[in-house]
XYZ file of N, CA and C in Angstrom:
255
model
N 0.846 -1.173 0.000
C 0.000 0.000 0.000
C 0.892 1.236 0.000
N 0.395 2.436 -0.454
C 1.164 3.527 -0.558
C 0.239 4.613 -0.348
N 0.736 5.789 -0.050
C 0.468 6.647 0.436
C 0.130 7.671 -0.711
N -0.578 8.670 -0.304
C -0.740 9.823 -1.456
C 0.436 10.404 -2.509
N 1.272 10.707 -0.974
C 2.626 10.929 -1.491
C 3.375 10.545 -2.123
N 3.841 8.821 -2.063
C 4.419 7.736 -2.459
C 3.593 7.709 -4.124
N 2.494 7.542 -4.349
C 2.036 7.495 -5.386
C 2.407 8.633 -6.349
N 2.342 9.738 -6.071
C 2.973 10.759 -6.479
C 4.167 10.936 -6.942
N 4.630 10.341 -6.360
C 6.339 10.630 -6.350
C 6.525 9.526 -7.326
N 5.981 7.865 -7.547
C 6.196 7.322 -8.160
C 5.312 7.740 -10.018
N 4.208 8.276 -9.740
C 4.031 8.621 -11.076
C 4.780 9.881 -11.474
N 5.494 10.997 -10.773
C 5.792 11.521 -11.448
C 7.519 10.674 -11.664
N 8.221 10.021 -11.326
C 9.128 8.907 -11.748
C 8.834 8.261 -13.297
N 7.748 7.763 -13.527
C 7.428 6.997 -14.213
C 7.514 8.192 -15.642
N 7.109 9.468 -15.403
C 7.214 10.048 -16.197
C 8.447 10.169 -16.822
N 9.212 10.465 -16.010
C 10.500 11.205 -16.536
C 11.530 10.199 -17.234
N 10.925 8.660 -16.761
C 11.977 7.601 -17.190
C 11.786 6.994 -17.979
N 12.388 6.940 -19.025
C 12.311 5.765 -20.337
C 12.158 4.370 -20.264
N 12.859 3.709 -19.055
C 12.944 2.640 -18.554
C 11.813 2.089 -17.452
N 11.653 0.635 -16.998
C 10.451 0.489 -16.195
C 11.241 1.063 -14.607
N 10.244 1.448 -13.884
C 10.408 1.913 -12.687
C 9.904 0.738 -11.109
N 9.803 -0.387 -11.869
C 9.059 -1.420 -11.151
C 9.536 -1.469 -9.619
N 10.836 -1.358 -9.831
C 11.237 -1.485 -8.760
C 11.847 -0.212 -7.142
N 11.307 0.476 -7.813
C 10.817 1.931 -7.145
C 10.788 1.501 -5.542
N 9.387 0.786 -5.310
C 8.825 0.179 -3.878
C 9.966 -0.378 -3.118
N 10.661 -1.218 -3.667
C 11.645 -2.034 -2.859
C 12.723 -1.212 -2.945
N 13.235 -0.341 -3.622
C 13.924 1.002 -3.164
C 13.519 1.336 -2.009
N 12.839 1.695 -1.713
C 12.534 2.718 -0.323
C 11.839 1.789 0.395
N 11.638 0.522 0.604
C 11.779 -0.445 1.548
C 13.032 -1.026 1.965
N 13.845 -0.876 1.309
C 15.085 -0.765 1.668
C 16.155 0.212 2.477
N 15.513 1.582 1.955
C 15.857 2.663 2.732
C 14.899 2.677 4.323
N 13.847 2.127 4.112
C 13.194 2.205 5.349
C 13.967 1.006 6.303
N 14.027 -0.203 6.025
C 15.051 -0.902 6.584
C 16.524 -0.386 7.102
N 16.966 0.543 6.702
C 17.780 1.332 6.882
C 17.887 2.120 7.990
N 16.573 3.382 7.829
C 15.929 4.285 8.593
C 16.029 3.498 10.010
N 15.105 2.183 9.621
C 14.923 0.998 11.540
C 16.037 1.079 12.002
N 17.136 0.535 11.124
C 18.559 0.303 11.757
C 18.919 1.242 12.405
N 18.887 2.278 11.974
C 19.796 3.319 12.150
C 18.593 4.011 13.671
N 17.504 3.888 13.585
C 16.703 4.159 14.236
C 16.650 3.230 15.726
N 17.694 2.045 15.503
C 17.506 1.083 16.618
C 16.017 0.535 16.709
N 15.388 0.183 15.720
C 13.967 -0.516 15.472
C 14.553 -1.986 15.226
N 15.820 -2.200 14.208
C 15.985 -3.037 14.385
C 17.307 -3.419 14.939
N 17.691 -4.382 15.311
C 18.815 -4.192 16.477
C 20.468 -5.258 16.308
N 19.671 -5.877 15.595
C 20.827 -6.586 14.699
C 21.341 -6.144 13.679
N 22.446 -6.437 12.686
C 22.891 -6.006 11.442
C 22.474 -7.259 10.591
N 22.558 -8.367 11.415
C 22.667 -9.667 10.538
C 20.723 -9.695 9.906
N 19.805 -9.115 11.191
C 18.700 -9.007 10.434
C 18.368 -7.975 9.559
N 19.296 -6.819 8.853
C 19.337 -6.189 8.459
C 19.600 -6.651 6.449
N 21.091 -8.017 7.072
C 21.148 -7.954 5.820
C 20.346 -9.201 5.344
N 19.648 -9.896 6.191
C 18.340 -11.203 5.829
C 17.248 -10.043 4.962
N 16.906 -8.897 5.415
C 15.874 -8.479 4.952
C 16.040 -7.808 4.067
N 17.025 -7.299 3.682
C 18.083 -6.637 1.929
C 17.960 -7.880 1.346
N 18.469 -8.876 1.492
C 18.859 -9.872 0.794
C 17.152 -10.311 0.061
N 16.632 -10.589 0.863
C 14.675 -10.715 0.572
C 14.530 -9.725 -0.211
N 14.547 -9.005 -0.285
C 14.364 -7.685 -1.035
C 14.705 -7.813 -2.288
N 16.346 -8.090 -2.600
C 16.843 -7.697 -3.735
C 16.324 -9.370 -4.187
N 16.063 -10.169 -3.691
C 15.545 -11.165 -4.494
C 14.157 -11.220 -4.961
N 13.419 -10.255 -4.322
C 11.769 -9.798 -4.993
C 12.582 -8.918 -6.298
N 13.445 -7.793 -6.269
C 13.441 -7.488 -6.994
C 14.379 -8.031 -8.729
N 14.627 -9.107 -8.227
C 15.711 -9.783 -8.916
C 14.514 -10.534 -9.985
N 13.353 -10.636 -9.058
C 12.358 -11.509 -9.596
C 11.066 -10.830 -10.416
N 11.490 -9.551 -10.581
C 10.650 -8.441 -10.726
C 11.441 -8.311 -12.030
N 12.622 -8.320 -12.357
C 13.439 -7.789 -13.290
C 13.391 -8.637 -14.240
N 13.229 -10.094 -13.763
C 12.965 -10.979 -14.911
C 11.756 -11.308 -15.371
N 10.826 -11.280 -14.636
C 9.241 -10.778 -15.364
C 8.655 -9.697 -15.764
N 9.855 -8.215 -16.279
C 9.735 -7.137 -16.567
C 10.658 -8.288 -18.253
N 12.193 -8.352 -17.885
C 12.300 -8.846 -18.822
C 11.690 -9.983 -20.043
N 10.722 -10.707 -19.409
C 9.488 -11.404 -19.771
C 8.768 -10.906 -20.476
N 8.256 -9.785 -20.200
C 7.516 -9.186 -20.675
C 7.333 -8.334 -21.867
N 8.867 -7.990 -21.967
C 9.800 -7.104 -22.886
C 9.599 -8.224 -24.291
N 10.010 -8.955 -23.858
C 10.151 -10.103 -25.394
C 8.557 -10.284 -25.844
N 8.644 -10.338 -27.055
C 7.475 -10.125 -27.854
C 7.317 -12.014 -28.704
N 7.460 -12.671 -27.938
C 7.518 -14.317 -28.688
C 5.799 -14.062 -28.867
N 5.713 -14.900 -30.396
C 3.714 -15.193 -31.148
C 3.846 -16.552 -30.650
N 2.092 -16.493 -30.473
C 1.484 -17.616 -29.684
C 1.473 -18.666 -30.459
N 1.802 -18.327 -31.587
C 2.008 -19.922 -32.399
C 3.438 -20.169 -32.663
N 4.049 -20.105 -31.850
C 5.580 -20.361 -31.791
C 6.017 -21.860 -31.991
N 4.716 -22.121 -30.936
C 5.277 -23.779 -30.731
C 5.024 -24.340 -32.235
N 3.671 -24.138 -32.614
C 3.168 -24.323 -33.729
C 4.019 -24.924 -34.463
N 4.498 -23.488 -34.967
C 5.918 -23.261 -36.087
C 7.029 -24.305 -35.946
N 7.385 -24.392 -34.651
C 8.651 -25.426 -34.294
C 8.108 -26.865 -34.863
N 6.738 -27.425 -34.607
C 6.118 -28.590 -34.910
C 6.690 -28.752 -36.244
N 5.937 -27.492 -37.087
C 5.916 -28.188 -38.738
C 7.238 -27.838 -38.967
N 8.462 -27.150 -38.920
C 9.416 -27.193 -38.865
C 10.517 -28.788 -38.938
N 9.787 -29.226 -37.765
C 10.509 -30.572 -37.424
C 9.916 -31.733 -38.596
């Protein structure tokens, strides 16, 4: 969920960038993880870098179903390969 602000800030992002911005959110869930630390919210480092690490693997997983998405393969692909063979 996001805030008025947050929404804001991410559409006007979306504007200015040529590229996808998907991963915007886990930016600044990351900085907020940060903020805790540094805030003594959270009190370990080691749970600091468990919850980066989670992170950059949502976004790792974000990047390849952006890249997914990017490729333009036709639904009769398989088709084609059939009579091919």
């Amino acid at each position: 969920m996001m805030t008025q602000e947050e929404l804001e800030l991410y559409r006007a992002s979306v504007e200015d960038c040529s590229f996808g911005v998907y991963f915007l959110p886990l930016v600044w869930a990351e900085d907020l993880v940060d903020k805790m630390y540094q805030e003594k919210s959270i009190n370990h480092k080691r749970k600091v870098e468990c919850l980066i690490q989670e992170l950059l693997a949502g976004r790792l997983a974000l990047a390849t179903l952006y890249t997914y998405d990017m490729l333009k393969v036709p639904l009769v692909y398989t088709q084609v390969g059939q009579c091919s063979l």
